[in-house]
Amino acid sequence: HNASNDSDYNASNTVLHRGGCHCGSVRFSVRAPRILECFTCNCSICTKKQNIHFIVPSSAFHLEKGNDVLTTYQFASMVAKHTFCKICGVQSFYSPRTNPDGYGIMPHCLDSGTVSKVVMDTFDGINWEKTMETRRDHMESRSKVKHP
């Protein structure tokens, strides 16, 4: 089974991960596979903050605490919502431009014990529009729930 050919989110293939920011003010849970397919992007903000993330539908993510300490940075297209803890500065999740109906979760912000492997993929965010021409289905399917 090749995840990149069938990347729709399938809840039956997931476990409950928990995570948060450095100071503990932001805590969340997320249903995602044990093997995480993560993206690294070369756009200006992802390069500066080393934004490695995996994408899930919004229904798979639950903010358990910290809404009051989250702040959001937006720029350019104003689609992505770069949320981070205003106490410690850590971004543990955000709403990506490729998937505004889902969340990008930072695997390094998950508690240990539920991830068995991280598989990396690259996204050419410098050439966002051109990249989406060829990868739109692959990217957008990540925030869609697959119904059996």
Short mmCIF file of N, CA, C and O in Angstrom, two decimals, residues 39-115:
data_model
loop_
_atom_site.label_atom_id
_atom_site.label_comp_id
_atom_site.label_asym_id
_atom_site.label_seq_id
_atom_site.Cartn_x
_atom_site.Cartn_y
_atom_site.Cartn_z
N PHE A 39 6.01 16.89 5.68
CA PHE A 39 6.47 17.77 4.61
C PHE A 39 7.47 18.77 5.16
O PHE A 39 7.33 19.25 6.27
N THR A 40 8.44 19.05 4.32
CA THR A 40 9.32 20.18 4.55
C THR A 40 9.12 21.09 3.35
O THR A 40 8.92 20.62 2.23
N CYS A 41 9.09 22.37 3.59
CA CYS A 41 8.77 23.35 2.54
C CYS A 41 9.88 24.40 2.49
O CYS A 41 10.48 24.72 3.52
N ASN A 42 10.11 24.94 1.31
CA ASN A 42 11.18 25.92 1.14
C ASN A 42 10.67 27.36 0.99
O ASN A 42 11.43 28.23 0.60
N CYS A 43 9.39 27.62 1.31
CA CYS A 43 8.91 28.99 1.22
C CYS A 43 9.58 29.83 2.31
O CYS A 43 10.25 29.30 3.20
N SER A 44 9.39 31.13 2.26
CA SER A 44 10.11 32.03 3.16
C SER A 44 9.86 31.73 4.64
O SER A 44 10.81 31.64 5.42
N ILE A 45 8.63 31.54 5.04
CA ILE A 45 8.36 31.32 6.47
C ILE A 45 8.73 29.91 6.91
O ILE A 45 9.28 29.71 7.99
N CYS A 46 8.45 28.92 6.08
CA CYS A 46 8.80 27.54 6.45
C CYS A 46 10.31 27.37 6.59
O CYS A 46 10.77 26.64 7.47
N THR A 47 11.08 28.05 5.75
CA THR A 47 12.53 27.99 5.85
C THR A 47 12.99 28.62 7.16
O THR A 47 13.80 28.04 7.88
N LYS A 48 12.46 29.78 7.49
CA LYS A 48 12.88 30.48 8.72
C LYS A 48 12.54 29.71 9.98
O LYS A 48 13.30 29.71 10.93
N LYS A 49 11.36 29.06 10.00
CA LYS A 49 10.97 28.36 11.24
C LYS A 49 11.13 26.85 11.15
O LYS A 49 10.72 26.14 12.07
N GLN A 50 11.76 26.36 10.06
CA GLN A 50 11.99 24.92 9.90
C GLN A 50 10.69 24.14 10.12
O GLN A 50 10.59 23.29 10.99
N ASN A 51 9.69 24.47 9.32
CA ASN A 51 8.32 24.01 9.47
C ASN A 51 8.09 22.60 8.92
O ASN A 51 7.51 22.43 7.86
N ILE A 52 8.53 21.59 9.65
CA ILE A 52 8.24 20.20 9.30
C ILE A 52 6.88 19.86 9.88
O ILE A 52 6.62 20.13 11.07
N HIS A 53 5.98 19.29 9.05
CA HIS A 53 4.62 19.05 9.53
C HIS A 53 3.94 17.92 8.75
O HIS A 53 4.34 17.61 7.64
N PHE A 54 2.92 17.33 9.37
CA PHE A 54 2.04 16.39 8.67
C PHE A 54 0.65 16.99 8.72
O PHE A 54 0.33 17.80 9.59
N ILE A 55 -0.19 16.62 7.75
CA ILE A 55 -1.49 17.27 7.59
C ILE A 55 -2.63 16.30 7.94
O ILE A 55 -2.60 15.14 7.53
N VAL A 56 -3.60 16.81 8.69
CA VAL A 56 -4.78 16.03 9.05
C VAL A 56 -6.03 16.88 8.83
O VAL A 56 -5.96 18.10 8.82
N PRO A 57 -7.19 16.22 8.68
CA PRO A 57 -8.45 16.98 8.61
C PRO A 57 -8.70 17.68 9.96
O PRO A 57 -8.25 17.20 11.00
N SER A 58 -9.45 18.76 9.93
CA SER A 58 -9.74 19.48 11.18
C SER A 58 -10.48 18.59 12.17
O SER A 58 -10.30 18.73 13.39
N SER A 59 -11.26 17.63 11.68
CA SER A 59 -12.01 16.74 12.58
C SER A 59 -11.11 15.79 13.36
O SER A 59 -11.51 15.22 14.36
N ALA A 60 -9.85 15.63 12.93
CA ALA A 60 -8.91 14.73 13.61
C ALA A 60 -8.11 15.45 14.70
O ALA A 60 -7.37 14.83 15.45
N PHE A 61 -8.28 16.77 14.80
CA PHE A 61 -7.50 17.59 15.73
C PHE A 61 -8.40 18.14 16.82
O PHE A 61 -9.51 18.59 16.56
N HIS A 62 -7.91 18.11 18.06
CA HIS A 62 -8.65 18.70 19.17
C HIS A 62 -7.70 19.51 20.05
O HIS A 62 -6.73 18.97 20.59
N LEU A 63 -7.96 20.80 20.16
CA LEU A 63 -7.19 21.65 21.06
C LEU A 63 -7.72 21.44 22.46
O LEU A 63 -8.87 21.74 22.75
N GLU A 64 -6.91 20.85 23.32
CA GLU A 64 -7.34 20.53 24.68
C GLU A 64 -7.22 21.72 25.62
O GLU A 64 -8.04 21.90 26.51
N LYS A 65 -6.18 22.54 25.43
CA LYS A 65 -6.06 23.77 26.22
C LYS A 65 -5.10 24.72 25.53
O LYS A 65 -4.28 24.30 24.73
N GLY A 66 -5.26 26.00 25.84
CA GLY A 66 -4.33 26.99 25.34
C GLY A 66 -4.86 27.96 24.32
O GLY A 66 -4.10 28.80 23.83
N ASN A 67 -6.14 27.89 23.99
CA ASN A 67 -6.67 28.83 23.00
C ASN A 67 -6.39 30.28 23.40
O ASN A 67 -6.15 31.12 22.56
N ASP A 68 -6.40 30.53 24.70
CA ASP A 68 -6.17 31.88 25.21
C ASP A 68 -4.72 32.35 25.10
O ASP A 68 -4.45 33.55 25.20
N VAL A 69 -3.78 31.43 24.88
CA VAL A 69 -2.38 31.83 24.75
C VAL A 69 -1.86 31.70 23.31
O VAL A 69 -0.69 31.95 23.06
N LEU A 70 -2.73 31.32 22.39
CA LEU A 70 -2.31 31.22 20.99
C LEU A 70 -2.41 32.58 20.32
O LEU A 70 -3.34 33.35 20.57
N THR A 71 -1.46 32.86 19.48
CA THR A 71 -1.51 34.04 18.64
C THR A 71 -1.25 33.59 17.21
O THR A 71 -0.71 32.51 17.00
N THR A 72 -1.68 34.37 16.24
CA THR A 72 -1.62 33.97 14.84
C THR A 72 -0.90 35.00 14.01
O THR A 72 -1.14 36.20 14.13
N TYR A 73 -0.01 34.52 13.15
CA TYR A 73 0.70 35.36 12.20
C TYR A 73 0.23 34.99 10.80
O TYR A 73 0.16 33.81 10.46
N GLN A 74 -0.13 36.00 10.01
CA GLN A 74 -0.52 35.80 8.62
C GLN A 74 0.19 36.82 7.75
O GLN A 74 0.53 37.92 8.22
N PHE A 75 0.43 36.46 6.49
CA PHE A 75 1.07 37.38 5.55
C PHE A 75 0.68 37.00 4.13
O PHE A 75 0.05 35.96 3.92
N ALA A 76 1.05 37.81 3.18
CA ALA A 76 0.85 37.57 1.74
C ALA A 76 -0.59 37.18 1.42
O ALA A 76 -1.48 38.02 1.50
N SER A 77 -0.86 35.90 1.11
CA SER A 77 -2.21 35.48 0.70
C SER A 77 -3.21 35.52 1.85
O SER A 77 -4.41 35.50 1.63
N MET A 78 -2.72 35.54 3.09
CA MET A 78 -3.56 35.57 4.30
C MET A 78 -4.41 34.31 4.45
O MET A 78 -5.39 34.30 5.17
N VAL A 79 -4.03 33.21 3.79
CA VAL A 79 -4.78 31.96 3.89
C VAL A 79 -4.24 31.12 5.05
O VAL A 79 -4.99 30.66 5.90
N ALA A 80 -2.93 30.93 5.08
CA ALA A 80 -2.32 30.14 6.17
C ALA A 80 -2.45 30.92 7.48
O ALA A 80 -2.37 32.15 7.50
N LYS A 81 -2.69 30.17 8.55
CA LYS A 81 -2.75 30.77 9.88
C LYS A 81 -1.64 30.14 10.71
O LYS A 81 -1.76 29.00 11.17
N HIS A 82 -0.55 30.87 10.88
CA HIS A 82 0.62 30.39 11.61
C HIS A 82 0.40 30.68 13.09
O HIS A 82 0.70 31.76 13.57
N THR A 83 -0.15 29.69 13.80
CA THR A 83 -0.46 29.86 15.22
C THR A 83 0.73 29.42 16.07
O THR A 83 1.42 28.46 15.73
N PHE A 84 0.96 30.13 17.15
CA PHE A 84 2.03 29.75 18.07
C PHE A 84 1.71 30.26 19.47
O PHE A 84 0.88 31.16 19.65
N CYS A 85 2.35 29.64 20.46
CA CYS A 85 2.15 30.01 21.85
C CYS A 85 2.82 31.35 22.11
O CYS A 85 4.01 31.51 21.83
N LYS A 86 2.08 32.31 22.64
CA LYS A 86 2.69 33.62 22.89
C LYS A 86 3.53 33.64 24.16
O LYS A 86 4.21 34.62 24.43
N ILE A 87 3.55 32.55 24.91
CA ILE A 87 4.42 32.47 26.09
C ILE A 87 5.80 31.93 25.70
O ILE A 87 6.82 32.57 25.96
N CYS A 88 5.85 30.75 25.06
CA CYS A 88 7.16 30.15 24.72
C CYS A 88 7.54 30.31 23.25
O CYS A 88 8.68 30.03 22.89
N GLY A 89 6.60 30.71 22.39
CA GLY A 89 6.91 30.95 20.98
C GLY A 89 6.87 29.73 20.08
O GLY A 89 7.14 29.84 18.89
N VAL A 90 6.51 28.56 20.62
CA VAL A 90 6.53 27.34 19.82
C VAL A 90 5.24 27.19 19.01
O VAL A 90 4.14 27.32 19.52
N GLN A 91 5.43 26.88 17.73
CA GLN A 91 4.31 26.51 16.87
C GLN A 91 4.21 25.00 16.88
O GLN A 91 5.09 24.32 16.39
N SER A 92 3.16 24.47 17.48
CA SER A 92 2.99 23.02 17.51
C SER A 92 2.00 22.55 16.45
O SER A 92 1.96 21.37 16.12
N PHE A 93 1.21 23.47 15.90
CA PHE A 93 0.28 23.18 14.81
C PHE A 93 -0.05 24.50 14.12
O PHE A 93 0.19 25.58 14.66
N TYR A 94 -0.61 24.40 12.93
CA TYR A 94 -1.05 25.60 12.21
C TYR A 94 -2.02 25.19 11.11
O TYR A 94 -2.25 24.00 10.88
N SER A 95 -2.61 26.16 10.45
CA SER A 95 -3.52 25.92 9.33
C SER A 95 -2.78 26.28 8.04
O SER A 95 -2.55 27.46 7.78
N PRO A 96 -2.37 25.26 7.25
CA PRO A 96 -1.54 25.54 6.07
C PRO A 96 -2.31 26.08 4.87
O PRO A 96 -3.50 25.82 4.71
N ARG A 97 -1.61 26.83 4.05
CA ARG A 97 -2.20 27.37 2.83
C ARG A 97 -2.69 26.26 1.91
O ARG A 97 -3.72 26.40 1.24
N THR A 98 -1.98 25.13 1.87
CA THR A 98 -2.39 24.03 0.99
C THR A 98 -3.67 23.37 1.49
O THR A 98 -4.41 22.78 0.71
N ASN A 99 -3.91 23.44 2.79
CA ASN A 99 -5.04 22.73 3.41
C ASN A 99 -5.69 23.60 4.48
O ASN A 99 -5.65 23.27 5.67
N PRO A 100 -6.33 24.70 4.09
CA PRO A 100 -6.94 25.58 5.10
C PRO A 100 -8.10 24.91 5.84
O PRO A 100 -8.53 25.41 6.89
N ASP A 101 -8.57 23.76 5.34
CA ASP A 101 -9.64 23.02 6.01
C ASP A 101 -9.07 21.97 6.97
O ASP A 101 -9.81 21.17 7.52
N GLY A 102 -7.77 21.98 7.18
CA GLY A 102 -7.13 21.02 8.06
C GLY A 102 -6.07 21.67 8.92
O GLY A 102 -6.02 22.89 9.05
N TYR A 103 -5.20 20.83 9.49
CA TYR A 103 -4.12 21.33 10.33
C TYR A 103 -2.81 20.69 9.92
O TYR A 103 -2.77 19.51 9.56
N GLY A 104 -1.75 21.47 10.01
CA GLY A 104 -0.39 20.97 9.89
C GLY A 104 0.12 20.80 11.31
O GLY A 104 0.11 21.75 12.09
N ILE A 105 0.55 19.60 11.64
CA ILE A 105 1.00 19.28 12.99
C ILE A 105 2.50 19.04 12.96
O ILE A 105 3.00 18.31 12.10
N MET A 106 3.22 19.58 13.93
CA MET A 106 4.66 19.40 14.02
C MET A 106 4.94 18.08 14.75
O MET A 106 4.61 17.94 15.92
N PRO A 107 5.55 17.11 14.07
CA PRO A 107 5.80 15.82 14.71
C PRO A 107 6.70 15.93 15.92
O PRO A 107 6.58 15.16 16.87
N HIS A 108 7.60 16.90 15.92
CA HIS A 108 8.52 17.09 17.04
C HIS A 108 7.84 17.70 18.26
O HIS A 108 8.45 17.82 19.31
N CYS A 109 6.57 18.07 18.13
CA CYS A 109 5.80 18.58 19.28
C CYS A 109 4.86 17.52 19.85
O CYS A 109 4.07 17.81 20.76
N LEU A 110 4.93 16.30 19.33
CA LEU A 110 4.13 15.20 19.87
C LEU A 110 4.86 14.57 21.06
O LEU A 110 6.09 14.50 21.09
N ASP A 111 4.08 14.10 22.02
CA ASP A 111 4.66 13.35 23.14
C ASP A 111 5.24 12.06 22.59
O ASP A 111 4.75 11.51 21.61
N SER A 112 6.25 11.54 23.25
CA SER A 112 6.90 10.32 22.76
C SER A 112 6.01 9.10 22.98
O SER A 112 5.14 9.10 23.84
N GLY A 113 6.23 8.08 22.16
CA GLY A 113 5.58 6.79 22.35
C GLY A 113 4.53 6.38 21.34
O GLY A 113 4.15 5.22 21.32
N THR A 114 4.06 7.30 20.50
CA THR A 114 3.00 6.93 19.55
C THR A 114 3.44 6.97 18.09
O THR A 114 2.73 6.49 17.22
N VAL A 115 4.59 7.54 17.80
CA VAL A 115 5.09 7.62 16.43
C VAL A 115 6.12 6.52 16.23
O VAL A 115 7.07 6.41 17.00
#
